[in-house]
mmCIF file of C-alpha atoms in Angstrom:
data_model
loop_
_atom_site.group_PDB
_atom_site.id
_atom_site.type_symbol
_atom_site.label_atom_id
_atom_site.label_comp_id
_atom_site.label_asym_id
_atom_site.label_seq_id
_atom_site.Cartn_x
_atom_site.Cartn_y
_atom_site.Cartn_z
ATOM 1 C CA UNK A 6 0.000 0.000 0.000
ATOM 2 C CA UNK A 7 3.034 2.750 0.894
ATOM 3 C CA UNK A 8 4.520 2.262 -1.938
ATOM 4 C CA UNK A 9 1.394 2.350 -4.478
ATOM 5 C CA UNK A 10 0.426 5.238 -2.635
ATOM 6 C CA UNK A 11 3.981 6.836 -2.858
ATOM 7 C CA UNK A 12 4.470 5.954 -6.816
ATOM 8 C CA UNK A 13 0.378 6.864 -7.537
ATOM 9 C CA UNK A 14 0.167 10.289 -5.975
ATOM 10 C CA UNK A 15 3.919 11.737 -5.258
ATOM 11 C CA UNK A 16 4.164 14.392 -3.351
ATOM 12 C CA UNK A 17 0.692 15.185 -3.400
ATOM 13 C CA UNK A 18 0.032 12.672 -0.807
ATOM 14 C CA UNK A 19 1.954 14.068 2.330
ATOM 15 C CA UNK A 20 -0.397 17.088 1.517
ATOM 16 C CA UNK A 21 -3.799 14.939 1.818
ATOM 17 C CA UNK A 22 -2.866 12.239 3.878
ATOM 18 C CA UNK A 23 -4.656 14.006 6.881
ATOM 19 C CA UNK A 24 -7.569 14.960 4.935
ATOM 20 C CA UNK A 25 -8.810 11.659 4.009
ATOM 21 C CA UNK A 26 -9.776 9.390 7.014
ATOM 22 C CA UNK A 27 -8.861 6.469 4.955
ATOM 23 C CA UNK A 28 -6.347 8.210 2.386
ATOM 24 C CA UNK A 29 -3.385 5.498 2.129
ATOM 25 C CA UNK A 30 -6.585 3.388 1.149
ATOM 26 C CA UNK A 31 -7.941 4.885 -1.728
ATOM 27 C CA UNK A 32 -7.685 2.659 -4.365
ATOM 28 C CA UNK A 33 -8.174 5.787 -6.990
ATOM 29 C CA UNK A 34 -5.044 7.415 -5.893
ATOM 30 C CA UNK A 35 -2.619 4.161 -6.201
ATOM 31 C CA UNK A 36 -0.899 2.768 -9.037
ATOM 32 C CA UNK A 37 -0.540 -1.163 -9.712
ATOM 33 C CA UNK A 38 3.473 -0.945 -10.559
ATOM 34 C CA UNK A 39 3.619 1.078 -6.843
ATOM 35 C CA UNK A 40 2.545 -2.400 -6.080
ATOM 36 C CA UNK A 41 5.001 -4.287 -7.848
ATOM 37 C CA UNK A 42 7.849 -2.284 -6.633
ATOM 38 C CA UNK A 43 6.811 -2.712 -2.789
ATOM 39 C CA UNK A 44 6.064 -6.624 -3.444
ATOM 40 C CA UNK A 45 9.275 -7.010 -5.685
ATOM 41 C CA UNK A 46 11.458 -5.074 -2.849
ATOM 42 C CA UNK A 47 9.211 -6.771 -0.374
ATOM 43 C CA UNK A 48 9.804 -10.683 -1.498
ATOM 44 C CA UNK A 49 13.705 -9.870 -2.068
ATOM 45 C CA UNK A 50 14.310 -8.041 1.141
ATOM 46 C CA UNK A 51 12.615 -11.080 2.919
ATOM 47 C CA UNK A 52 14.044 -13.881 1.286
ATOM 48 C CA UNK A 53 17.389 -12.518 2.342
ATOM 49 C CA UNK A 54 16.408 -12.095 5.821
ATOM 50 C CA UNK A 55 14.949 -15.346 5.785
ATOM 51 C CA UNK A 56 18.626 -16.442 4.635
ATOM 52 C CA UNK A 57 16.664 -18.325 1.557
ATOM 53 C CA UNK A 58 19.248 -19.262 -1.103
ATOM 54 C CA UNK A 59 16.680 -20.021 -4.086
ATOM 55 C CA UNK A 60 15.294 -17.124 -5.658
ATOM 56 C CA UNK A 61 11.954 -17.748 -6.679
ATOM 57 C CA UNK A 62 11.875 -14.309 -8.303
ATOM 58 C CA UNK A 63 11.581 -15.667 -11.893
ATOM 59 C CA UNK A 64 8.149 -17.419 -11.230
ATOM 60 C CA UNK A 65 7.189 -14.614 -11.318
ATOM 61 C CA UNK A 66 8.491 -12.456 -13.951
ATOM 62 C CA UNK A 67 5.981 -13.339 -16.518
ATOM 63 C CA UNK A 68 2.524 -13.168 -13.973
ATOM 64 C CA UNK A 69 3.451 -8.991 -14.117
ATOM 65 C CA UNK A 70 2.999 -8.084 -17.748
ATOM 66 C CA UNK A 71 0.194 -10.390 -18.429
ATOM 67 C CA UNK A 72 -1.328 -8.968 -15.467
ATOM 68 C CA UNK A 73 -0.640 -5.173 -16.894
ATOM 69 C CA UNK A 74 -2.192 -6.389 -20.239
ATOM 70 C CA UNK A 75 -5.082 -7.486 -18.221
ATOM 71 C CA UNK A 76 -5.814 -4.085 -16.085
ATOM 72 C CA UNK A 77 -4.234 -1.722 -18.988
ATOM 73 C CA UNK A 78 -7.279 -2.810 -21.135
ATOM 74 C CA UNK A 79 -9.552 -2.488 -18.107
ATOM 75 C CA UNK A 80 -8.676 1.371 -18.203
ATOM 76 C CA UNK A 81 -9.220 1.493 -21.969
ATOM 77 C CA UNK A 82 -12.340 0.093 -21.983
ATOM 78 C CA UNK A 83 -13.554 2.080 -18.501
ATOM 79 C CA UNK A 84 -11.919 5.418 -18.928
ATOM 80 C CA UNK A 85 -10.434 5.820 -15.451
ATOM 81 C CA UNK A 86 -6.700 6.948 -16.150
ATOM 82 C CA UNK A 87 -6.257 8.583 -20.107
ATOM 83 C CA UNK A 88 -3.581 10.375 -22.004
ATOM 84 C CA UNK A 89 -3.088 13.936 -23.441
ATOM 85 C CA UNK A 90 -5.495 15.415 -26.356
ATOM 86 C CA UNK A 91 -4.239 13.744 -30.021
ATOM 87 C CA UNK A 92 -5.248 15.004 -33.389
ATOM 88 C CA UNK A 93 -4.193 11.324 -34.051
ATOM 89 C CA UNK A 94 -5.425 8.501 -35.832
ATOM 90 C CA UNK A 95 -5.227 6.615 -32.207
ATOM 91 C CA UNK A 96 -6.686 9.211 -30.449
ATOM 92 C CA UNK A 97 -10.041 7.796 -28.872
ATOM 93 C CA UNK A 98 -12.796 10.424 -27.528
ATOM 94 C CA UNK A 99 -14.978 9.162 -24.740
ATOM 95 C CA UNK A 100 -18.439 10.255 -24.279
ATOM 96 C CA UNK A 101 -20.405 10.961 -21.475
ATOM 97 C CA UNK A 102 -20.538 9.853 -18.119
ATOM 98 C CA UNK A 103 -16.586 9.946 -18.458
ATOM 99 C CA UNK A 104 -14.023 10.714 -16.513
ATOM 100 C CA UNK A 105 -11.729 12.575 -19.347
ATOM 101 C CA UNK A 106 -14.976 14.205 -20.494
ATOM 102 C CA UNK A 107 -15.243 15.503 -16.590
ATOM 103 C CA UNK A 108 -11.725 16.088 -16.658
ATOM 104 C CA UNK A 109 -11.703 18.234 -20.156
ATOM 105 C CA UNK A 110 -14.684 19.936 -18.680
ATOM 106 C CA UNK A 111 -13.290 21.104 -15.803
ATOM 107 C CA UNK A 112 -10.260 22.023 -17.220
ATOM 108 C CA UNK A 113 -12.207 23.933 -19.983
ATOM 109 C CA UNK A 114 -11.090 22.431 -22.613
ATOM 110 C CA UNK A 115 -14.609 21.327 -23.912
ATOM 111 C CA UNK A 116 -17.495 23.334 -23.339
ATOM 112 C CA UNK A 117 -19.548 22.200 -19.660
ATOM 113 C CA UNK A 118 -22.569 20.960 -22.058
ATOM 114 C CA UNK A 119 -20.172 18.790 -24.292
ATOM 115 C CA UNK A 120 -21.326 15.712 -24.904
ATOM 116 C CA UNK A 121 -17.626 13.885 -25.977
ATOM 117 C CA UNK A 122 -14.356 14.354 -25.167
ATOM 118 C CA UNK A 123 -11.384 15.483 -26.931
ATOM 119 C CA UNK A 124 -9.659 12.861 -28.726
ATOM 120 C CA UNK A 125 -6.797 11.657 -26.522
ATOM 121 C CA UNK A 126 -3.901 9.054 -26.782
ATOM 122 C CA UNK A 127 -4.847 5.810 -25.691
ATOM 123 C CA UNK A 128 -1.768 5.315 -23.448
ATOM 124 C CA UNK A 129 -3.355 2.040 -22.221
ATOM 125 C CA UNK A 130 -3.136 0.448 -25.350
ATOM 126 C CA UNK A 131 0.394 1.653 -26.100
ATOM 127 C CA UNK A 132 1.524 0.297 -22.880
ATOM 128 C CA UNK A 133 -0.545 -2.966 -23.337
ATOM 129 C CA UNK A 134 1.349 -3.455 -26.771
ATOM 130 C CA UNK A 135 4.415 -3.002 -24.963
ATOM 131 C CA UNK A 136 3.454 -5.834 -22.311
ATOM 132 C CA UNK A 137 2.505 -8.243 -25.150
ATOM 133 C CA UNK A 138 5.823 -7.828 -26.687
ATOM 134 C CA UNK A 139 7.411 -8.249 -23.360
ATOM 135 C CA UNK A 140 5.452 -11.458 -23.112
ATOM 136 C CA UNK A 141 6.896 -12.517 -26.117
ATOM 137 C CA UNK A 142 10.478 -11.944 -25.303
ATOM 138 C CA UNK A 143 10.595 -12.998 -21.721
ATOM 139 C CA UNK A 144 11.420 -16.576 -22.186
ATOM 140 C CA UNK A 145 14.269 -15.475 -24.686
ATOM 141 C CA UNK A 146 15.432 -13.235 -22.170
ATOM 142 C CA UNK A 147 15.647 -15.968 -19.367
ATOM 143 C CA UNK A 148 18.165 -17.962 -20.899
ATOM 144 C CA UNK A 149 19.997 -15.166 -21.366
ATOM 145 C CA UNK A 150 20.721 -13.602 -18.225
ATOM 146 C CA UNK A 151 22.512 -15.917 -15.316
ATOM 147 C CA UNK A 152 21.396 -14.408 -12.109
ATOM 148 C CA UNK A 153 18.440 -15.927 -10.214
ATOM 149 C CA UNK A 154 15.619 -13.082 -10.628
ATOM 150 C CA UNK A 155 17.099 -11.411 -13.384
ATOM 151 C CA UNK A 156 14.074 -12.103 -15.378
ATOM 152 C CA UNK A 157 11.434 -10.666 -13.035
ATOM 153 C CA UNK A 158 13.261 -7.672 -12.595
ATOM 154 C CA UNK A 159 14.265 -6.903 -15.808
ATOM 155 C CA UNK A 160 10.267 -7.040 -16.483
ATOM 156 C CA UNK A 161 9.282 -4.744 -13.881
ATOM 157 C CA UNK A 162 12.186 -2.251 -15.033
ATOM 158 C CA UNK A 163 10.939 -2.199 -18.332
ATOM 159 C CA UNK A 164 7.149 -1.322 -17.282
ATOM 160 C CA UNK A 165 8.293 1.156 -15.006
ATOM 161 C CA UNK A 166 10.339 2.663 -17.674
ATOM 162 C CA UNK A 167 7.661 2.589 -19.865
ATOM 163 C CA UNK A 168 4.775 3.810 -17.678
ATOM 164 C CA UNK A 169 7.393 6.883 -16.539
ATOM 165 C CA UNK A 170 8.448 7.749 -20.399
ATOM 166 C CA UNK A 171 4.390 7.423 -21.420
ATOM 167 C CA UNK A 172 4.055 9.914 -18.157
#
């Protein structure tokens, strides 16, 4: 949760933490690789207190970009997090009931009585795209690199990468 919360809403959350009775909580102000990091740095940290020597890591490393594919299209389809305006073939315009046509709205870049919002870039699916590809060159990758958990965090790198340069 810290680090979803940290990742989702930085620095804006010191500011509201006190505000929101249960504000570390709030699903709408996390972010799923905040999760990732914290369980990634979470499983590592106690495996070596735990004095494991297998690194189990790798299990793992393909379960995080199917998983983005998975809740990257849930966005598309639902709205909830968008890119910037597009003149685009790509760009997608969402209608009513919307939270980019809200957001456009109140940033008055559509009239309040619109009934669509601007065409924007449909960072989901770019990022989705991405993860597929990943998918695809995950097992190459894993015979490739010799450290136990390589592969896992080679993954999460690259989506983190990604989800920063897509911003």
């Amino acid at each position: 949760i810290v680090c979803a919360r940290l990742l989702g809403q930085w620095p804006e959350f010191l500011l509201e933490m006190g505000d929101e009775p249960h504000g570390w909580l709030d699903a709408r102000r996390m972010t799923f690789l905040g999760v990732v990091i914290g369980g990634v740095a979470g499983a590592t940290l106690a495996r070596i207190a735990l004095g494991l020597r297998h690194n189990g890591a790798d299990a793992f490393a393909l379960a995080l970009p199917v998983t983005l594919v998975g809740t990257r299209l849930a966005c598309l389809f639902g709205g909830c997090c968008f890119g910037l305006p597009t003149d685009g073939p790509l760009g997608i315009a969402y209608g009513a009931g919307t939270f980019p046509l809200a957001a456009h709205q109140a940033m008055g870049w559509v009239a309040h009585d619109a009934t669509q919002a601007l065409p924007i870039h449909p960072i989901q699916l770019y990022e989705a795209t991405f993860c597929v590809a990943l998918i695809a060159a995950l097992p190459t990758l894993r015979r490739a690199f010799r450290a136990a958990g390589s592969t896992l965090y080679f993954g999460a790198s690259a989506c983190l990468a990604l989800r920063v340069g897509l911003g």
